[in-house]
Structure formats: C-alpha cells, structure tokens
Amino acid sequence: MSGAERKHYNFDLMLIQSQGSVPDGWGIYSWEVVNLHTPHEAIHLTGGVGRPIKKGKRKGRTTWRDMDPSTKMVFTFTRQQMAAFRKAWEAETGECSNCHGNGTECYGWSATEGERFRPCKACNATGKAPVDDDTPQGGAQEAAR
Ligand SMILES: [Zn+2]
C-alpha cells in the first residue's frame, strides 16, 4: 500500500464527455486500434453502463458482463485528437498528463512489491505540464482583442 493517494484522470472518458453527455455510470470497456499504420488509423472506444462489483477481489471495480446492450456506444478518435485533448488539459490545469500531475509514473507491478514508480520523464518529475520548446515564453496574450 502506498501512502498518498495518487491522482488519476481517465482522459479517454473525459474526451468522450467533452463531446457530449453519456449516461451516469457509463464507462469504457474496450479500447481498440483500427487500421493500424494507415492514414485511417483510429482508436475505437467502446463502452456502456456498467455496475460496481459488490464483493470479491475486484470489489469496487466495474463490470459490464450483464450490462444493458442499449447503453453500448462506440466512439472513434484519432491519436491526434487524443493528444490534442491532453495538451488542452495540460494548458487548463498546468499539470503533466503523462503522470497525471503526480511527478512519478507507474512502470510495473509485482505481487510482492505492488506498483513500482519512477520519476516522470515528460515533466522531469515536477508534475507540472511540460513546456514545449517551440512555445514562446512570456506574458499574457489576451491584451489585444
Ligand atoms: Zn509528468
């Protein structure tokens, strides 16, 4: 068990929610890349309204085994759209989307040691949104309107 609660954001679900509303309890249960390495490469996110598991090892997680098929929806995004959404999120929150603002990223797991973390390379372990080198540094650009 680790001490502090790590922040975690479900960017795929947030992207879907940014495009319109999905029902309460709706979640993604399948993630599939289609047309890999072609100009039509895209990611299919499939989800539905699941229900929380009440007992057993996976308690608290969601199962879609007996979901209502009418809640099934498939969303298609390009990698560029997904990357752009993370960039926009970073701009809005000032946090690093690779490590979710934690400064460390999970890189492995074992039964004896649990999750293993290492400093996040994207933000130099600061948890702050990485600044692009080609982005001009400096002041607000809202003055001229
Ligand atoms: Zn980071």
PDB file of C-alpha atoms and ligand atoms in Angstrom:
ATOM      1  CA  MET A   1       0.000   0.000   0.000  1.00  0.00           C
ATOM      2  CA  SER A   2       1.346   3.409  -0.877  1.00  0.00           C
ATOM      3  CA  GLY A   3       0.751   6.408   1.309  1.00  0.00           C
ATOM      4  CA  ALA A   4      -0.670   9.372  -0.506  1.00  0.00           C
ATOM      5  CA  GLU A   5      -3.485   8.833  -2.910  1.00  0.00           C
ATOM      6  CA  ARG A   6      -2.289   9.251  -6.472  1.00  0.00           C
ATOM      7  CA  LYS A   7      -4.250  11.476  -8.758  1.00  0.00           C
ATOM      8  CA  HIS A   8      -5.740   9.676 -11.685  1.00  0.00           C
ATOM      9  CA  TYR A   9      -7.665  11.000 -14.641  1.00  0.00           C
ATOM     10  CA  ASN A  10      -9.465   8.951 -17.251  1.00  0.00           C
ATOM     11  CA  PHE A  11      -8.563  11.068 -20.270  1.00  0.00           C
ATOM     12  CA  ASP A  12     -10.377   8.832 -22.748  1.00  0.00           C
ATOM     13  CA  LEU A  13     -13.614   9.135 -20.821  1.00  0.00           C
ATOM     14  CA  MET A  14     -13.093  12.869 -20.317  1.00  0.00           C
ATOM     15  CA  LEU A  15     -12.610  13.291 -24.069  1.00  0.00           C
ATOM     16  CA  ILE A  16     -15.887  11.496 -24.737  1.00  0.00           C
ATOM     17  CA  GLN A  17     -17.679  13.576 -22.120  1.00  0.00           C
ATOM     18  CA  SER A  18     -16.299  16.735 -23.700  1.00  0.00           C
ATOM     19  CA  GLN A  19     -18.102  15.845 -26.928  1.00  0.00           C
ATOM     20  CA  GLY A  20     -21.490  15.301 -25.384  1.00  0.00           C
ATOM     21  CA  SER A  21     -23.104  13.621 -22.461  1.00  0.00           C
ATOM     22  CA  VAL A  22     -23.088   9.930 -21.691  1.00  0.00           C
ATOM     23  CA  PRO A  23     -25.398   8.305 -19.137  1.00  0.00           C
ATOM     24  CA  ASP A  24     -24.440   8.068 -15.457  1.00  0.00           C
ATOM     25  CA  GLY A  25     -22.263   5.055 -14.839  1.00  0.00           C
ATOM     26  CA  TRP A  26     -21.185   4.884 -18.459  1.00  0.00           C
ATOM     27  CA  GLY A  27     -17.612   3.690 -18.848  1.00  0.00           C
ATOM     28  CA  ILE A  28     -15.202   2.374 -21.455  1.00  0.00           C
ATOM     29  CA  TYR A  29     -14.712  -1.377 -21.529  1.00  0.00           C
ATOM     30  CA  SER A  30     -12.905  -1.829 -24.819  1.00  0.00           C
ATOM     31  CA  TRP A  31     -10.047   0.073 -26.455  1.00  0.00           C
ATOM     32  CA  GLU A  32      -9.069  -0.937 -29.969  1.00  0.00           C
ATOM     33  CA  VAL A  33      -6.751   0.482 -32.607  1.00  0.00           C
ATOM     34  CA  VAL A  34      -8.112   0.051 -36.114  1.00  0.00           C
ATOM     35  CA  ASN A  35      -6.368   0.496 -39.467  1.00  0.00           C
ATOM     36  CA  LEU A  36      -3.005   0.464 -37.696  1.00  0.00           C
ATOM     37  CA  HIS A  37      -0.189   2.179 -39.637  1.00  0.00           C
ATOM     38  CA  THR A  38      -2.516   3.501 -42.311  1.00  0.00           C
ATOM     39  CA  PRO A  39      -3.730   7.061 -42.893  1.00  0.00           C
ATOM     40  CA  HIS A  40      -7.048   5.919 -41.439  1.00  0.00           C
ATOM     41  CA  GLU A  41      -5.586   4.749 -38.135  1.00  0.00           C
ATOM     42  CA  ALA A  42      -8.036   5.443 -35.366  1.00  0.00           C
ATOM     43  CA  ILE A  43      -8.977   4.317 -31.906  1.00  0.00           C
ATOM     44  CA  HIS A  44     -12.339   2.787 -31.115  1.00  0.00           C
ATOM     45  CA  LEU A  45     -13.533   3.282 -27.564  1.00  0.00           C
ATOM     46  CA  THR A  46     -16.492   1.106 -26.700  1.00  0.00           C
ATOM     47  CA  GLY A  47     -18.454   1.443 -23.512  1.00  0.00           C
ATOM     48  CA  GLY A  48     -21.742   1.064 -21.766  1.00  0.00           C
ATOM     49  CA  VAL A  49     -23.355   1.479 -18.386  1.00  0.00           C
ATOM     50  CA  GLY A  50     -21.669  -0.990 -16.073  1.00  0.00           C
ATOM     51  CA  ARG A  51     -22.282  -1.718 -12.437  1.00  0.00           C
ATOM     52  CA  PRO A  52     -19.892  -1.775  -9.489  1.00  0.00           C
ATOM     53  CA  ILE A  53     -18.780  -5.182  -8.268  1.00  0.00           C
ATOM     54  CA  LYS A  54     -20.028  -5.628  -4.718  1.00  0.00           C
ATOM     55  CA  LYS A  55     -17.867  -8.450  -3.422  1.00  0.00           C
ATOM     56  CA  GLY A  56     -14.766 -10.464  -4.058  1.00  0.00           C
ATOM     57  CA  LYS A  57     -11.277  -9.461  -5.133  1.00  0.00           C
ATOM     58  CA  ARG A  58     -12.461  -6.982  -7.718  1.00  0.00           C
ATOM     59  CA  LYS A  59     -14.849  -5.217  -5.360  1.00  0.00           C
ATOM     60  CA  GLY A  60     -15.358  -1.584  -6.266  1.00  0.00           C
ATOM     61  CA  ARG A  61     -14.389  -2.084  -9.892  1.00  0.00           C
ATOM     62  CA  THR A  62     -16.895  -2.056 -12.686  1.00  0.00           C
ATOM     63  CA  THR A  63     -18.274  -4.975 -14.604  1.00  0.00           C
ATOM     64  CA  TRP A  64     -20.087  -4.817 -17.916  1.00  0.00           C
ATOM     65  CA  ARG A  65     -20.908  -8.515 -18.047  1.00  0.00           C
ATOM     66  CA  ASP A  66     -24.640  -8.041 -17.623  1.00  0.00           C
ATOM     67  CA  MET A  67     -24.945  -4.534 -18.983  1.00  0.00           C
ATOM     68  CA  ASP A  68     -27.973  -3.244 -20.843  1.00  0.00           C
ATOM     69  CA  PRO A  69     -26.935  -3.568 -24.520  1.00  0.00           C
ATOM     70  CA  SER A  70     -28.911  -0.447 -25.386  1.00  0.00           C
ATOM     71  CA  THR A  71     -26.328   1.622 -23.472  1.00  0.00           C
ATOM     72  CA  LYS A  72     -23.489   0.467 -25.724  1.00  0.00           C
ATOM     73  CA  MET A  73     -21.798   3.250 -27.674  1.00  0.00           C
ATOM     74  CA  VAL A  74     -18.649   3.314 -29.787  1.00  0.00           C
ATOM     75  CA  PHE A  75     -16.576   6.478 -30.169  1.00  0.00           C
ATOM     76  CA  THR A  76     -13.826   6.876 -32.726  1.00  0.00           C
ATOM     77  CA  PHE A  77     -10.890   9.213 -32.273  1.00  0.00           C
ATOM     78  CA  THR A  78      -7.556   9.722 -33.976  1.00  0.00           C
ATOM     79  CA  ARG A  79      -4.341   9.713 -31.968  1.00  0.00           C
ATOM     80  CA  GLN A  80      -4.006  13.386 -32.840  1.00  0.00           C
ATOM     81  CA  GLN A  81      -7.375  14.148 -31.272  1.00  0.00           C
ATOM     82  CA  MET A  82      -6.428  12.264 -28.128  1.00  0.00           C
ATOM     83  CA  ALA A  83      -3.052  14.012 -27.921  1.00  0.00           C
ATOM     84  CA  ALA A  84      -4.671  17.395 -28.508  1.00  0.00           C
ATOM     85  CA  PHE A  85      -7.137  16.738 -25.713  1.00  0.00           C
ATOM     86  CA  ARG A  86      -4.318  16.008 -23.275  1.00  0.00           C
ATOM     87  CA  LYS A  87      -2.480  19.141 -24.392  1.00  0.00           C
ATOM     88  CA  ALA A  88      -5.581  21.207 -23.794  1.00  0.00           C
ATOM     89  CA  TRP A  89      -5.998  19.601 -20.382  1.00  0.00           C
ATOM     90  CA  GLU A  90      -2.390  20.457 -19.511  1.00  0.00           C
ATOM     91  CA  ALA A  91      -2.927  24.039 -20.596  1.00  0.00           C
ATOM     92  CA  GLU A  92      -6.029  24.265 -18.433  1.00  0.00           C
ATOM     93  CA  THR A  93      -4.744  22.553 -15.284  1.00  0.00           C
ATOM     94  CA  GLY A  94      -0.987  23.175 -15.524  1.00  0.00           C
ATOM     95  CA  GLU A  95      -0.418  19.522 -14.685  1.00  0.00           C
ATOM     96  CA  CYS A  96       1.509  16.875 -16.603  1.00  0.00           C
ATOM     97  CA  SER A  97      -0.831  14.475 -18.398  1.00  0.00           C
ATOM     98  CA  ASN A  98       1.733  11.678 -18.564  1.00  0.00           C
ATOM     99  CA  CYS A  99       1.938  11.260 -14.787  1.00  0.00           C
ATOM    100  CA  HIS A 100      -1.410  12.961 -14.027  1.00  0.00           C
ATOM    101  CA  GLY A 101       0.408  15.612 -12.024  1.00  0.00           C
ATOM    102  CA  ASN A 102       1.969  13.086  -9.645  1.00  0.00           C
ATOM    103  CA  GLY A 103       5.557  13.554 -10.797  1.00  0.00           C
ATOM    104  CA  THR A 104       6.063   9.813 -10.944  1.00  0.00           C
ATOM    105  CA  GLU A 105       4.756   7.240 -13.363  1.00  0.00           C
ATOM    106  CA  CYS A 106       3.904   3.628 -12.769  1.00  0.00           C
ATOM    107  CA  TYR A 107       6.156   1.370 -14.825  1.00  0.00           C
ATOM    108  CA  GLY A 108       5.499  -2.060 -13.422  1.00  0.00           C
ATOM    109  CA  TRP A 109       3.795  -4.127 -10.818  1.00  0.00           C
ATOM    110  CA  SER A 110       4.617  -7.184  -8.786  1.00  0.00           C
ATOM    111  CA  ALA A 111       2.707  -9.157  -6.205  1.00  0.00           C
ATOM    112  CA  THR A 112       5.439  -8.685  -3.604  1.00  0.00           C
ATOM    113  CA  GLU A 113       6.204  -5.011  -4.077  1.00  0.00           C
ATOM    114  CA  GLY A 114       2.974  -3.734  -5.581  1.00  0.00           C
ATOM    115  CA  GLU A 115       3.146  -0.905  -8.082  1.00  0.00           C
ATOM    116  CA  ARG A 116       6.564   0.471  -8.952  1.00  0.00           C
ATOM    117  CA  PHE A 117       7.079   4.094  -9.756  1.00  0.00           C
ATOM    118  CA  ARG A 118       9.835   6.087 -11.371  1.00  0.00           C
ATOM    119  CA  PRO A 119      10.269   9.814 -11.947  1.00  0.00           C
ATOM    120  CA  CYS A 120       8.194  11.021 -14.859  1.00  0.00           C
ATOM    121  CA  LYS A 121      10.351  11.883 -17.857  1.00  0.00           C
ATOM    122  CA  ALA A 122       7.774  14.072 -19.543  1.00  0.00           C
ATOM    123  CA  CYS A 123       7.790  16.686 -16.781  1.00  0.00           C
ATOM    124  CA  ASN A 124      11.140  15.960 -15.107  1.00  0.00           C
ATOM    125  CA  ALA A 125       9.274  14.648 -12.069  1.00  0.00           C
ATOM    126  CA  THR A 126       7.735  18.020 -11.338  1.00  0.00           C
ATOM    127  CA  GLY A 127       4.140  17.007 -12.112  1.00  0.00           C
ATOM    128  CA  LYS A 128       3.773  20.284 -13.986  1.00  0.00           C
ATOM    129  CA  ALA A 129       2.696  20.480 -17.607  1.00  0.00           C
ATOM    130  CA  PRO A 130       5.772  20.241 -19.833  1.00  0.00           C
ATOM    131  CA  VAL A 131       6.540  23.426 -21.719  1.00  0.00           C
ATOM    132  CA  ASP A 132       7.142  22.935 -25.418  1.00  0.00           C
ATOM    133  CA  ASP A 133      10.430  24.347 -26.582  1.00  0.00           C
ATOM    134  CA  ASP A 134       8.773  25.942 -29.565  1.00  0.00           C
ATOM    135  CA  THR A 135       6.195  27.714 -27.444  1.00  0.00           C
ATOM    136  CA  PRO A 136       7.159  31.329 -26.938  1.00  0.00           C
ATOM    137  CA  GLN A 137       7.746  32.045 -23.301  1.00  0.00           C
ATOM    138  CA  GLY A 138       6.226  35.031 -21.739  1.00  0.00           C
ATOM    139  CA  GLY A 139       3.321  37.117 -20.874  1.00  0.00           C
ATOM    140  CA  ALA A 140      -0.345  37.086 -21.434  1.00  0.00           C
ATOM    141  CA  GLN A 141      -1.503  37.472 -24.971  1.00  0.00           C
ATOM    142  CA  GLU A 142      -5.009  38.446 -24.124  1.00  0.00           C
ATOM    143  CA  ALA A 143      -4.451  42.182 -24.261  1.00  0.00           C
ATOM    144  CA  ALA A 144      -5.214  42.760 -27.911  1.00  0.00           C
ATOM    145  CA  ARG A 145      -8.819  41.908 -28.666  1.00  0.00           C
TER     146      ARG A 145
HETATM  147 ZN    ZN B   1       4.826  14.031 -15.530  1.00  0.00          ZN
END
